[in-house]
Amino acid sequence: MPTPHYGQPLYRVIADELRERIESGVIPPGALLPAESVLTVEFRASRGTVRRAIAALRNEGLANTEHGRGTYAQANSYDHDPNRCSGIETRQREVAADAELADLFGIEVGALLIEYESVTRRGRGVERVARVYRLKPTCH
Amino acid sequence: MPTPHYGQPLYRVIADELRERIESGVIPPGALLPAESVLTVEFRASRGTVRRAIAALRNEGLANTEHGRGTYAQANSYDHDPNRCSGIETRQREVAADAELADLFGIEVGALLIEYESVTRRGRGVERVARVYRLKPTCH
DNA sequence: AGAAATTTGTCCGTATGTATC
DNA sequence: AGATACATACGGACAAATTTC
């Protein structure tokens, strides 16, 4: 059992797949992801690798893990019905790109990006705020 | 980017920094050090290098590692309230809270937050940028 | 109320492949 | 060539929070 990682590292492949399931609604907001032990079987990966993938999702604000419980999907990207929420506050708006975002996306400073913001609360305080930026859908 | 080690090897630099925190009381006696995974991020070092640094502290009697639990700071006294500095996961920096973040977190505008940024690429371009904000870990 | 099972958190040891000094 | 360091990945074990019986 060597260490291929030709092309993409395995943990990123797993993260991409799980992200897709969350964003597509296969795993709806607020639902638990499969346990780590289940994911190791499905992706034939070690637990460490699975955990690394999940950590990536947490960093993107797409997942929220609780000790002894599991990892919850967090609503984030495009919802098809902006009026419906399931306990997680998200919102979408347009913002002007700052210098760093402009550089990353290869656009001009001040150009408009779409920003999704989601707020995670713990108790009565705010634990985390995630802001996800994307290019506006290309119109032609 | 790898392997500068001008003068001192990285593992020794890390050991020096952690020793400083323990001896200065930043990490009080009996408290847990940040997890290996956290230290790899903070010091931008591989796990092997971090473990080597911690091993050095153990050798000096400054730290005490328990399997499955963590590494404790070990000074010359015993029994203090188990204090935890919670962790960090990827490349992070400190930023000043804008009005909205300040409102959400219940802090003052301009107060420092920890920002994690992750970039998802598609082909040559950037598909999305996620910025996740958290309060700075308060260790009291 | 208590024990067992589940699940996440952390550490241990090892391994392969690459890159730089 | 050797030492240092990186990223990736495996499997195992123990610890701790939560849920289930």
PDB file of C-alpha atoms (C1' of nucleotides) in Angstrom:
ATOM      1  CA  MET A   1       0.000   0.000   0.000  1.00  0.00           C
ATOM      2  CA  PRO A   2       2.265   2.716  -1.237  1.00  0.00           C
ATOM      3  CA  THR A   3       1.479   6.320  -1.731  1.00  0.00           C
ATOM      4  CA  PRO A   4       0.403   7.064  -5.257  1.00  0.00           C
ATOM      5  CA  HIS A   5      -1.035  10.581  -5.237  1.00  0.00           C
ATOM      6  CA  TYR A   6      -0.417  10.921  -8.923  1.00  0.00           C
ATOM      7  CA  GLY A   7      -2.317  13.971 -10.045  1.00  0.00           C
ATOM      8  CA  GLN A   8      -4.569  14.907  -7.171  1.00  0.00           C
ATOM      9  CA  PRO A   9      -3.958  13.856  -3.609  1.00  0.00           C
ATOM     10  CA  LEU A  10      -6.609  11.524  -2.322  1.00  0.00           C
ATOM     11  CA  TYR A  11      -7.753  13.786   0.474  1.00  0.00           C
ATOM     12  CA  ARG A  12      -8.588  16.457  -2.074  1.00  0.00           C
ATOM     13  CA  VAL A  13     -10.524  14.028  -4.220  1.00  0.00           C
ATOM     14  CA  ILE A  14     -12.577  13.097  -1.182  1.00  0.00           C
ATOM     15  CA  ALA A  15     -13.117  16.713  -0.209  1.00  0.00           C
ATOM     16  CA  ASP A  16     -14.264  17.518  -3.742  1.00  0.00           C
ATOM     17  CA  GLU A  17     -16.737  14.679  -3.740  1.00  0.00           C
ATOM     18  CA  LEU A  18     -18.191  15.578  -0.363  1.00  0.00           C
ATOM     19  CA  ARG A  19     -18.384  19.245  -1.322  1.00  0.00           C
ATOM     20  CA  GLU A  20     -20.323  18.276  -4.370  1.00  0.00           C
ATOM     21  CA  ARG A  21     -22.793  16.290  -2.318  1.00  0.00           C
ATOM     22  CA  ILE A  22     -23.358  19.144   0.071  1.00  0.00           C
ATOM     23  CA  GLU A  23     -23.705  21.800  -2.558  1.00  0.00           C
ATOM     24  CA  SER A  24     -25.990  19.683  -4.683  1.00  0.00           C
ATOM     25  CA  GLY A  25     -28.216  18.903  -1.742  1.00  0.00           C
ATOM     26  CA  VAL A  26     -27.536  15.181  -1.703  1.00  0.00           C
ATOM     27  CA  ILE A  27     -26.465  15.895   1.852  1.00  0.00           C
ATOM     28  CA  PRO A  28     -28.897  18.610   2.885  1.00  0.00           C
ATOM     29  CA  PRO A  29     -27.957  21.483   5.197  1.00  0.00           C
ATOM     30  CA  GLY A  30     -27.987  20.423   8.797  1.00  0.00           C
ATOM     31  CA  ALA A  31     -27.708  16.739   7.987  1.00  0.00           C
ATOM     32  CA  LEU A  32     -24.907  14.572   9.267  1.00  0.00           C
ATOM     33  CA  LEU A  33     -22.229  13.419   6.924  1.00  0.00           C
ATOM     34  CA  PRO A  34     -21.395   9.726   7.005  1.00  0.00           C
ATOM     35  CA  ALA A  35     -19.127   8.870   9.901  1.00  0.00           C
ATOM     36  CA  GLU A  36     -15.407   8.813   9.324  1.00  0.00           C
ATOM     37  CA  SER A  37     -15.439   5.057   9.614  1.00  0.00           C
ATOM     38  CA  VAL A  38     -17.996   4.859   6.821  1.00  0.00           C
ATOM     39  CA  LEU A  39     -16.062   7.222   4.596  1.00  0.00           C
ATOM     40  CA  THR A  40     -12.872   5.214   5.015  1.00  0.00           C
ATOM     41  CA  VAL A  41     -14.702   2.238   3.554  1.00  0.00           C
ATOM     42  CA  GLU A  42     -16.388   4.140   0.761  1.00  0.00           C
ATOM     43  CA  PHE A  43     -13.243   5.906  -0.405  1.00  0.00           C
ATOM     44  CA  ARG A  44     -10.834   3.157   0.585  1.00  0.00           C
ATOM     45  CA  ALA A  45      -8.783   5.690   2.454  1.00  0.00           C
ATOM     46  CA  SER A  46      -7.271   5.786   5.892  1.00  0.00           C
ATOM     47  CA  ARG A  47      -9.017   7.658   8.603  1.00  0.00           C
ATOM     48  CA  GLY A  48      -6.368  10.329   8.644  1.00  0.00           C
ATOM     49  CA  THR A  49      -6.933  11.033   5.001  1.00  0.00           C
ATOM     50  CA  VAL A  50     -10.686  11.239   5.469  1.00  0.00           C
ATOM     51  CA  ARG A  51     -10.254  13.579   8.390  1.00  0.00           C
ATOM     52  CA  ARG A  52      -8.041  15.776   6.301  1.00  0.00           C
ATOM     53  CA  ALA A  53     -10.725  16.040   3.654  1.00  0.00           C
ATOM     54  CA  ILE A  54     -13.329  16.949   6.245  1.00  0.00           C
ATOM     55  CA  ALA A  55     -11.029  19.541   7.751  1.00  0.00           C
ATOM     56  CA  ALA A  56     -10.859  21.187   4.353  1.00  0.00           C
ATOM     57  CA  LEU A  57     -14.634  21.413   4.233  1.00  0.00           C
ATOM     58  CA  ARG A  58     -14.719  22.934   7.692  1.00  0.00           C
ATOM     59  CA  ASN A  59     -12.306  25.573   6.533  1.00  0.00           C
ATOM     60  CA  GLU A  60     -14.575  26.435   3.671  1.00  0.00           C
ATOM     61  CA  GLY A  61     -17.492  26.775   6.029  1.00  0.00           C
ATOM     62  CA  LEU A  62     -19.231  23.826   4.417  1.00  0.00           C
ATOM     63  CA  ALA A  63     -19.137  21.531   7.408  1.00  0.00           C
ATOM     64  CA  ASN A  64     -19.227  21.714  11.165  1.00  0.00           C
ATOM     65  CA  THR A  65     -17.900  18.929  13.353  1.00  0.00           C
ATOM     66  CA  GLU A  66     -18.855  18.121  16.928  1.00  0.00           C
ATOM     67  CA  HIS A  67     -16.929  15.759  19.149  1.00  0.00           C
ATOM     68  CA  GLY A  68     -18.815  12.531  19.711  1.00  0.00           C
ATOM     69  CA  ARG A  69     -21.590  13.552  17.365  1.00  0.00           C
ATOM     70  CA  GLY A  70     -20.442  13.877  13.826  1.00  0.00           C
ATOM     71  CA  THR A  71     -19.985  16.353  11.032  1.00  0.00           C
ATOM     72  CA  TYR A  72     -22.905  18.444   9.883  1.00  0.00           C
ATOM     73  CA  ALA A  73     -23.359  19.875   6.440  1.00  0.00           C
ATOM     74  CA  GLN A  74     -23.623  23.644   6.402  1.00  0.00           C
ATOM     75  CA  ALA A  75     -25.670  25.340   3.787  1.00  0.00           C
ATOM     76  CA  ASN A  76     -23.456  27.418   1.645  1.00  0.00           C
ATOM     77  CA  SER A  77     -23.576  27.726  -2.060  1.00  0.00           C
ATOM     78  CA  TYR A  78     -26.393  28.381  -4.353  1.00  0.00           C
ATOM     79  CA  ASP A  79     -29.751  27.643  -2.943  1.00  0.00           C
ATOM     80  CA  HIS A  80     -32.541  27.340  -5.422  1.00  0.00           C
ATOM     81  CA  ASP A  81     -35.005  28.871  -3.020  1.00  0.00           C
ATOM     82  CA  PRO A  82     -33.590  31.878  -1.234  1.00  0.00           C
ATOM     83  CA  ASN A  83     -36.510  32.154   1.144  1.00  0.00           C
ATOM     84  CA  ARG A  84     -36.112  28.798   2.745  1.00  0.00           C
ATOM     85  CA  CYS A  85     -33.637  28.353   5.551  1.00  0.00           C
ATOM     86  CA  SER A  86     -33.058  25.484   7.871  1.00  0.00           C
ATOM     87  CA  GLY A  87     -31.588  27.143  10.873  1.00  0.00           C
ATOM     88  CA  ILE A  88     -28.369  28.206   9.279  1.00  0.00           C
ATOM     89  CA  GLU A  89     -28.102  31.772   8.269  1.00  0.00           C
ATOM     90  CA  THR A  90     -26.807  32.284   4.798  1.00  0.00           C
ATOM     91  CA  ARG A  91     -27.108  35.136   2.431  1.00  0.00           C
ATOM     92  CA  GLN A  92     -25.898  36.115  -0.931  1.00  0.00           C
ATOM     93  CA  ARG A  93     -24.889  39.513  -2.221  1.00  0.00           C
ATOM     94  CA  GLU A  94     -22.550  41.226  -4.602  1.00  0.00           C
ATOM     95  CA  VAL A  95     -19.404  42.839  -3.341  1.00  0.00           C
ATOM     96  CA  ALA A  96     -16.468  44.639  -4.871  1.00  0.00           C
ATOM     97  CA  ALA A  97     -13.270  42.651  -5.099  1.00  0.00           C
ATOM     98  CA  ASP A  98     -10.483  43.798  -2.837  1.00  0.00           C
ATOM     99  CA  ALA A  99      -6.919  43.720  -4.079  1.00  0.00           C
ATOM    100  CA  GLU A 100      -6.313  40.163  -3.021  1.00  0.00           C
ATOM    101  CA  LEU A 101      -9.501  38.740  -4.447  1.00  0.00           C
ATOM    102  CA  ALA A 102      -8.956  40.624  -7.674  1.00  0.00           C
ATOM    103  CA  ASP A 103      -5.522  39.132  -7.971  1.00  0.00           C
ATOM    104  CA  LEU A 104      -6.734  35.622  -7.271  1.00  0.00           C
ATOM    105  CA  PHE A 105      -9.624  35.748  -9.683  1.00  0.00           C
ATOM    106  CA  GLY A 106      -7.696  37.690 -12.275  1.00  0.00           C
ATOM    107  CA  ILE A 107     -10.131  40.578 -12.366  1.00  0.00           C
ATOM    108  CA  GLU A 108      -9.922  44.257 -11.638  1.00  0.00           C
ATOM    109  CA  VAL A 109     -10.099  45.679  -8.169  1.00  0.00           C
ATOM    110  CA  GLY A 110     -13.644  46.786  -7.551  1.00  0.00           C
ATOM    111  CA  ALA A 111     -15.187  44.352  -9.998  1.00  0.00           C
ATOM    112  CA  LEU A 112     -18.210  42.618  -8.613  1.00  0.00           C
ATOM    113  CA  LEU A 113     -18.074  39.164  -7.093  1.00  0.00           C
ATOM    114  CA  ILE A 114     -20.788  37.066  -5.576  1.00  0.00           C
ATOM    115  CA  GLU A 115     -20.367  36.562  -1.892  1.00  0.00           C
ATOM    116  CA  TYR A 116     -22.103  33.904   0.160  1.00  0.00           C
ATOM    117  CA  GLU A 117     -21.998  34.452   3.845  1.00  0.00           C
ATOM    118  CA  SER A 118     -22.921  31.854   6.420  1.00  0.00           C
ATOM    119  CA  VAL A 119     -22.944  32.301  10.153  1.00  0.00           C
ATOM    120  CA  THR A 120     -22.474  29.485  12.616  1.00  0.00           C
ATOM    121  CA  ARG A 121     -23.691  30.083  16.116  1.00  0.00           C
ATOM    122  CA  ARG A 122     -22.671  28.292  19.250  1.00  0.00           C
ATOM    123  CA  GLY A 123     -24.938  28.909  22.155  1.00  0.00           C
ATOM    124  CA  ARG A 124     -25.899  32.543  21.906  1.00  0.00           C
ATOM    125  CA  GLY A 125     -22.623  33.686  20.413  1.00  0.00           C
ATOM    126  CA  VAL A 126     -21.214  33.506  16.934  1.00  0.00           C
ATOM    127  CA  GLU A 127     -18.594  30.871  16.438  1.00  0.00           C
ATOM    128  CA  ARG A 128     -17.654  31.358  12.844  1.00  0.00           C
ATOM    129  CA  VAL A 129     -18.445  33.455   9.842  1.00  0.00           C
ATOM    130  CA  ALA A 130     -17.651  32.083   6.421  1.00  0.00           C
ATOM    131  CA  ARG A 131     -17.582  34.172   3.292  1.00  0.00           C
ATOM    132  CA  VAL A 132     -17.282  32.398   0.007  1.00  0.00           C
ATOM    133  CA  TYR A 133     -16.525  34.340  -3.135  1.00  0.00           C
ATOM    134  CA  ARG A 134     -17.191  33.363  -6.711  1.00  0.00           C
ATOM    135  CA  LEU A 135     -17.129  35.050 -10.050  1.00  0.00           C
ATOM    136  CA  LYS A 136     -20.456  36.259 -11.297  1.00  0.00           C
ATOM    137  CA  PRO A 137     -21.917  33.777 -13.752  1.00  0.00           C
ATOM    138  CA  THR A 138     -20.449  34.578 -17.108  1.00  0.00           C
ATOM    139  CA  CYS A 139     -22.974  36.161 -19.372  1.00  0.00           C
ATOM    140  CA  HIS A 140     -22.491  36.137 -23.086  1.00  0.00           C
TER     141      HIS A 140
ATOM    142  CA  MET B   1      10.132  26.728  -0.510  1.00  0.00           C
ATOM    143  CA  PRO B   2      11.510  23.825   1.431  1.00  0.00           C
ATOM    144  CA  THR B   3      14.624  23.504   3.499  1.00  0.00           C
ATOM    145  CA  PRO B   4      16.252  26.780   4.317  1.00  0.00           C
ATOM    146  CA  HIS B   5      17.724  25.831   7.712  1.00  0.00           C
ATOM    147  CA  TYR B   6      20.129  28.684   7.675  1.00  0.00           C
ATOM    148  CA  GLY B   7      21.889  28.408  10.943  1.00  0.00           C
ATOM    149  CA  GLN B   8      19.383  26.346  12.885  1.00  0.00           C
ATOM    150  CA  PRO B   9      17.326  23.379  11.756  1.00  0.00           C
ATOM    151  CA  LEU B  10      13.620  24.045  11.871  1.00  0.00           C
ATOM    152  CA  TYR B  11      12.869  21.463  14.492  1.00  0.00           C
ATOM    153  CA  ARG B  12      15.158  23.269  16.874  1.00  0.00           C
ATOM    154  CA  VAL B  13      13.558  26.602  16.098  1.00  0.00           C
ATOM    155  CA  ILE B  14      10.185  25.110  16.918  1.00  0.00           C
ATOM    156  CA  ALA B  15      11.471  23.541  20.106  1.00  0.00           C
ATOM    157  CA  ASP B  16      12.929  26.891  21.153  1.00  0.00           C
ATOM    158  CA  GLU B  17       9.656  28.676  20.543  1.00  0.00           C
ATOM    159  CA  LEU B  18       7.606  26.132  22.459  1.00  0.00           C
ATOM    160  CA  ARG B  19      10.090  26.111  25.295  1.00  0.00           C
ATOM    161  CA  GLU B  20       9.779  29.851  25.492  1.00  0.00           C
ATOM    162  CA  ARG B  21       6.004  29.616  25.736  1.00  0.00           C
ATOM    163  CA  ILE B  22       6.153  27.043  28.483  1.00  0.00           C
ATOM    164  CA  GLU B  23       8.772  28.802  30.530  1.00  0.00           C
ATOM    165  CA  SER B  24       7.131  32.174  30.117  1.00  0.00           C
ATOM    166  CA  GLY B  25       3.763  30.824  31.162  1.00  0.00           C
ATOM    167  CA  VAL B  26       2.030  31.456  27.855  1.00  0.00           C
ATOM    168  CA  ILE B  27       1.344  27.761  28.028  1.00  0.00           C
ATOM    169  CA  PRO B  28       0.849  27.240  31.738  1.00  0.00           C
ATOM    170  CA  PRO B  29       2.014  24.118  33.532  1.00  0.00           C
ATOM    171  CA  GLY B  30      -0.462  21.317  33.117  1.00  0.00           C
ATOM    172  CA  ALA B  31      -2.006  22.793  30.009  1.00  0.00           C
ATOM    173  CA  LEU B  32      -2.095  20.972  26.730  1.00  0.00           C
ATOM    174  CA  LEU B  33       0.137  22.096  23.947  1.00  0.00           C
ATOM    175  CA  PRO B  34      -1.562  22.579  20.586  1.00  0.00           C
ATOM    176  CA  ALA B  35      -2.007  19.305  18.734  1.00  0.00           C
ATOM    177  CA  GLU B  36       0.644  18.159  16.297  1.00  0.00           C
ATOM    178  CA  SER B  37      -1.678  18.971  13.442  1.00  0.00           C
ATOM    179  CA  VAL B  38      -2.090  22.505  14.736  1.00  0.00           C
ATOM    180  CA  LEU B  39       1.622  23.017  15.147  1.00  0.00           C
ATOM    181  CA  THR B  40       2.313  21.841  11.623  1.00  0.00           C
ATOM    182  CA  VAL B  41       0.106  24.665  10.411  1.00  0.00           C
ATOM    183  CA  GLU B  42       1.401  27.304  12.761  1.00  0.00           C
ATOM    184  CA  PHE B  43       5.044  26.602  12.021  1.00  0.00           C
ATOM    185  CA  ARG B  44       4.473  25.506   8.454  1.00  0.00           C
ATOM    186  CA  ALA B  45       6.406  22.363   9.227  1.00  0.00           C
ATOM    187  CA  SER B  46       5.789  18.730   8.489  1.00  0.00           C
ATOM    188  CA  ARG B  47       4.535  16.431  11.178  1.00  0.00           C
ATOM    189  CA  GLY B  48       7.891  14.709  11.454  1.00  0.00           C
ATOM    190  CA  THR B  49       9.595  17.980  12.186  1.00  0.00           C
ATOM    191  CA  VAL B  50       7.020  18.973  14.781  1.00  0.00           C
ATOM    192  CA  ARG B  51       7.326  15.626  16.495  1.00  0.00           C
ATOM    193  CA  ARG B  52      11.040  15.989  16.594  1.00  0.00           C
ATOM    194  CA  ALA B  53      10.708  19.338  18.328  1.00  0.00           C
ATOM    195  CA  ILE B  54       8.318  17.930  20.905  1.00  0.00           C
ATOM    196  CA  ALA B  55      10.626  15.007  21.510  1.00  0.00           C
ATOM    197  CA  ALA B  56      13.327  17.484  22.366  1.00  0.00           C
ATOM    198  CA  LEU B  57      11.085  19.115  24.965  1.00  0.00           C
ATOM    199  CA  ARG B  58      10.271  15.745  26.467  1.00  0.00           C
ATOM    200  CA  ASN B  59      13.973  15.080  26.757  1.00  0.00           C
ATOM    201  CA  GLU B  60      14.365  18.283  28.683  1.00  0.00           C
ATOM    202  CA  GLY B  61      11.523  17.352  30.988  1.00  0.00           C
ATOM    203  CA  LEU B  62       9.487  20.316  29.805  1.00  0.00           C
ATOM    204  CA  ALA B  63       6.728  18.305  28.220  1.00  0.00           C
ATOM    205  CA  ASN B  64       4.926  15.086  28.798  1.00  0.00           C
ATOM    206  CA  THR B  65       3.002  13.325  26.067  1.00  0.00           C
ATOM    207  CA  GLU B  66       0.111  10.964  26.657  1.00  0.00           C
ATOM    208  CA  HIS B  67      -1.101   8.695  23.933  1.00  0.00           C
ATOM    209  CA  GLY B  68      -4.473   9.771  22.613  1.00  0.00           C
ATOM    210  CA  ARG B  69      -4.565  12.770  24.862  1.00  0.00           C
ATOM    211  CA  GLY B  70      -1.905  15.239  23.925  1.00  0.00           C
ATOM    212  CA  THR B  71       1.283  16.824  25.154  1.00  0.00           C
ATOM    213  CA  TYR B  72       1.228  18.608  28.468  1.00  0.00           C
ATOM    214  CA  ALA B  73       3.444  21.429  29.516  1.00  0.00           C
ATOM    215  CA  GLN B  74       5.435  20.349  32.510  1.00  0.00           C
ATOM    216  CA  ALA B  75       6.905  22.964  34.724  1.00  0.00           C
ATOM    217  CA  ASN B  76       7.753  22.610  38.351  1.00  0.00           C
ATOM    218  CA  SER B  77       4.371  22.530  39.927  1.00  0.00           C
ATOM    219  CA  TYR B  78       1.305  20.417  39.655  1.00  0.00           C
ATOM    220  CA  ASP B  79      -2.390  20.634  39.147  1.00  0.00           C
ATOM    221  CA  HIS B  80      -3.705  23.717  37.526  1.00  0.00           C
ATOM    222  CA  ASP B  81      -6.933  24.282  35.767  1.00  0.00           C
ATOM    223  CA  PRO B  82      -6.722  22.492  32.448  1.00  0.00           C
ATOM    224  CA  ASN B  83      -6.592  25.361  30.073  1.00  0.00           C
ATOM    225  CA  ARG B  84      -7.069  24.931  26.424  1.00  0.00           C
ATOM    226  CA  CYS B  85      -5.948  27.045  23.560  1.00  0.00           C
ATOM    227  CA  SER B  86      -8.076  25.880  20.752  1.00  0.00           C
ATOM    228  CA  GLY B  87      -6.693  25.294  17.398  1.00  0.00           C
ATOM    229  CA  ILE B  88      -5.988  26.554  13.977  1.00  0.00           C
ATOM    230  CA  GLU B  89      -6.120  24.596  10.851  1.00  0.00           C
ATOM    231  CA  THR B  90      -4.721  26.191   7.776  1.00  0.00           C
ATOM    232  CA  ARG B  91      -2.943  29.262   6.698  1.00  0.00           C
ATOM    233  CA  GLN B  92      -4.331  32.016   8.758  1.00  0.00           C
ATOM    234  CA  ARG B  93      -3.729  35.605   9.560  1.00  0.00           C
ATOM    235  CA  GLU B  94      -5.136  38.278  11.758  1.00  0.00           C
ATOM    236  CA  VAL B  95      -7.411  40.889  10.306  1.00  0.00           C
ATOM    237  CA  ALA B  96      -9.365  43.772  11.698  1.00  0.00           C
ATOM    238  CA  ALA B  97     -13.086  43.196  12.004  1.00  0.00           C
ATOM    239  CA  ASP B  98     -15.234  45.195   9.646  1.00  0.00           C
ATOM    240  CA  ALA B  99     -18.527  46.606  10.872  1.00  0.00           C
ATOM    241  CA  GLU B 100     -20.510  43.532  10.012  1.00  0.00           C
ATOM    242  CA  LEU B 101     -18.125  41.042  11.563  1.00  0.00           C
ATOM    243  CA  ALA B 102     -17.808  43.164  14.668  1.00  0.00           C
ATOM    244  CA  ASP B 103     -21.566  43.190  15.019  1.00  0.00           C
ATOM    245  CA  LEU B 104     -21.851  39.438  14.557  1.00  0.00           C
ATOM    246  CA  PHE B 105     -19.111  38.539  16.970  1.00  0.00           C
ATOM    247  CA  GLY B 106     -20.031  41.229  19.433  1.00  0.00           C
ATOM    248  CA  ILE B 107     -16.669  42.948  19.357  1.00  0.00           C
ATOM    249  CA  GLU B 108     -15.430  46.371  18.405  1.00  0.00           C
ATOM    250  CA  VAL B 109     -14.764  47.403  14.855  1.00  0.00           C
ATOM    251  CA  GLY B 110     -11.074  46.982  14.192  1.00  0.00           C
ATOM    252  CA  ALA B 111     -10.592  44.306  16.809  1.00  0.00           C
ATOM    253  CA  LEU B 112      -8.535  41.406  15.556  1.00  0.00           C
ATOM    254  CA  LEU B 113     -10.050  38.245  14.224  1.00  0.00           C
ATOM    255  CA  ILE B 114      -8.420  35.172  12.828  1.00  0.00           C
ATOM    256  CA  GLU B 115      -9.067  34.725   9.159  1.00  0.00           C
ATOM    257  CA  TYR B 116      -8.591  31.464   7.300  1.00  0.00           C
ATOM    258  CA  GLU B 117      -8.507  31.639   3.594  1.00  0.00           C
ATOM    259  CA  SER B 118      -8.797  28.735   1.235  1.00  0.00           C
ATOM    260  CA  VAL B 119      -8.689  28.925  -2.509  1.00  0.00           C
ATOM    261  CA  THR B 120     -10.278  26.407  -4.835  1.00  0.00           C
ATOM    262  CA  ARG B 121      -8.861  26.325  -8.317  1.00  0.00           C
ATOM    263  CA  ARG B 122     -10.393  25.027 -11.456  1.00  0.00           C
ATOM    264  CA  GLY B 123      -7.973  24.581 -14.315  1.00  0.00           C
ATOM    265  CA  ARG B 124      -5.779  27.645 -14.333  1.00  0.00           C
ATOM    266  CA  GLY B 125      -8.283  29.924 -12.734  1.00  0.00           C
ATOM    267  CA  VAL B 126      -9.727  30.412  -9.306  1.00  0.00           C
ATOM    268  CA  GLU B 127     -13.191  29.066  -8.785  1.00  0.00           C
ATOM    269  CA  ARG B 128     -13.886  30.170  -5.265  1.00  0.00           C
ATOM    270  CA  VAL B 129     -12.271  31.808  -2.311  1.00  0.00           C
ATOM    271  CA  ALA B 130     -13.500  31.080   1.165  1.00  0.00           C
ATOM    272  CA  ARG B 131     -12.690  33.272   4.114  1.00  0.00           C
ATOM    273  CA  VAL B 132     -13.617  31.983   7.506  1.00  0.00           C
ATOM    274  CA  TYR B 133     -13.485  34.223  10.529  1.00  0.00           C
ATOM    275  CA  ARG B 134     -13.218  33.225  14.131  1.00  0.00           C
ATOM    276  CA  LEU B 135     -12.502  34.944  17.370  1.00  0.00           C
ATOM    277  CA  LYS B 136      -8.953  34.758  18.541  1.00  0.00           C
ATOM    278  CA  PRO B 137      -8.622  31.877  20.966  1.00  0.00           C
ATOM    279  CA  THR B 138      -8.939  33.264  24.440  1.00  0.00           C
ATOM    280  CA  CYS B 139      -6.759  31.483  26.927  1.00  0.00           C
ATOM    281  CA  HIS B 140      -7.454  32.536  30.454  1.00  0.00           C
TER     282      HIS B 140
ATOM    283  C1'  DA C   1     -28.682   5.192  36.524  1.00  0.00           C
ATOM    284  C1'  DG C   2     -25.328   2.634  34.191  1.00  0.00           C
ATOM    285  C1'  DA C   3     -23.015   0.072  30.591  1.00  0.00           C
ATOM    286  C1'  DA C   4     -22.058  -0.434  25.800  1.00  0.00           C
ATOM    287  C1'  DA C   5     -21.594   1.284  21.259  1.00  0.00           C
ATOM    288  C1'  DT C   6     -20.578   5.123  18.206  1.00  0.00           C
ATOM    289  C1'  DT C   7     -17.946   8.899  16.820  1.00  0.00           C
ATOM    290  C1'  DT C   8     -14.575  12.293  16.870  1.00  0.00           C
ATOM    291  C1'  DG C   9      -9.789  13.857  18.775  1.00  0.00           C
ATOM    292  C1'  DT C  10      -5.034  12.843  19.294  1.00  0.00           C
ATOM    293  C1'  DC C  11      -0.796  10.456  19.250  1.00  0.00           C
ATOM    294  C1'  DC C  12       2.462   6.573  17.545  1.00  0.00           C
ATOM    295  C1'  DG C  13       5.180   4.442  14.153  1.00  0.00           C
ATOM    296  C1'  DT C  14       6.114   3.691   9.560  1.00  0.00           C
ATOM    297  C1'  DA C  15       6.500   4.325   4.534  1.00  0.00           C
ATOM    298  C1'  DT C  16       7.199   6.467  -0.253  1.00  0.00           C
ATOM    299  C1'  DG C  17       8.560  10.093  -3.167  1.00  0.00           C
ATOM    300  C1'  DT C  18      10.440  14.715  -3.905  1.00  0.00           C
ATOM    301  C1'  DA C  19      13.320  18.797  -3.229  1.00  0.00           C
ATOM    302  C1'  DT C  20      17.026  21.602  -1.301  1.00  0.00           C
ATOM    303  C1'  DC C  21      21.232  22.570   1.096  1.00  0.00           C
TER     304       DC C  21
ATOM    305  C1'  DA D   1      26.280  11.464  -0.681  1.00  0.00           C
ATOM    306  C1'  DG D   2      24.079  12.787   3.431  1.00  0.00           C
ATOM    307  C1'  DA D   3      21.162  15.671   6.252  1.00  0.00           C
ATOM    308  C1'  DT D   4      17.125  18.274   6.420  1.00  0.00           C
ATOM    309  C1'  DA D   5      12.492  18.983   5.204  1.00  0.00           C
ATOM    310  C1'  DC D   6       8.463  18.675   2.531  1.00  0.00           C
ATOM    311  C1'  DA D   7       3.672  16.311   1.257  1.00  0.00           C
ATOM    312  C1'  DT D   8       1.106  12.334   1.256  1.00  0.00           C
ATOM    313  C1'  DA D   9      -0.723   8.051   3.202  1.00  0.00           C
ATOM    314  C1'  DC D  10      -1.248   3.849   5.940  1.00  0.00           C
ATOM    315  C1'  DG D  11      -2.745   1.218  10.186  1.00  0.00           C
ATOM    316  C1'  DG D  12      -3.046   1.026  15.068  1.00  0.00           C
ATOM    317  C1'  DA D  13      -4.081   2.544  19.762  1.00  0.00           C
ATOM    318  C1'  DC D  14      -5.855   5.307  23.384  1.00  0.00           C
ATOM    319  C1'  DA D  15      -8.938   9.376  25.040  1.00  0.00           C
ATOM    320  C1'  DA D  16     -13.178  11.763  25.399  1.00  0.00           C
ATOM    321  C1'  DA D  17     -17.913  13.342  24.133  1.00  0.00           C
ATOM    322  C1'  DT D  18     -22.290  11.705  22.713  1.00  0.00           C
ATOM    323  C1'  DT D  19     -25.881   8.498  21.883  1.00  0.00           C
ATOM    324  C1'  DT D  20     -28.220   4.225  22.527  1.00  0.00           C
ATOM    325  C1'  DC D  21     -29.723   0.349  25.052  1.00  0.00           C
TER     326       DC D  21
END
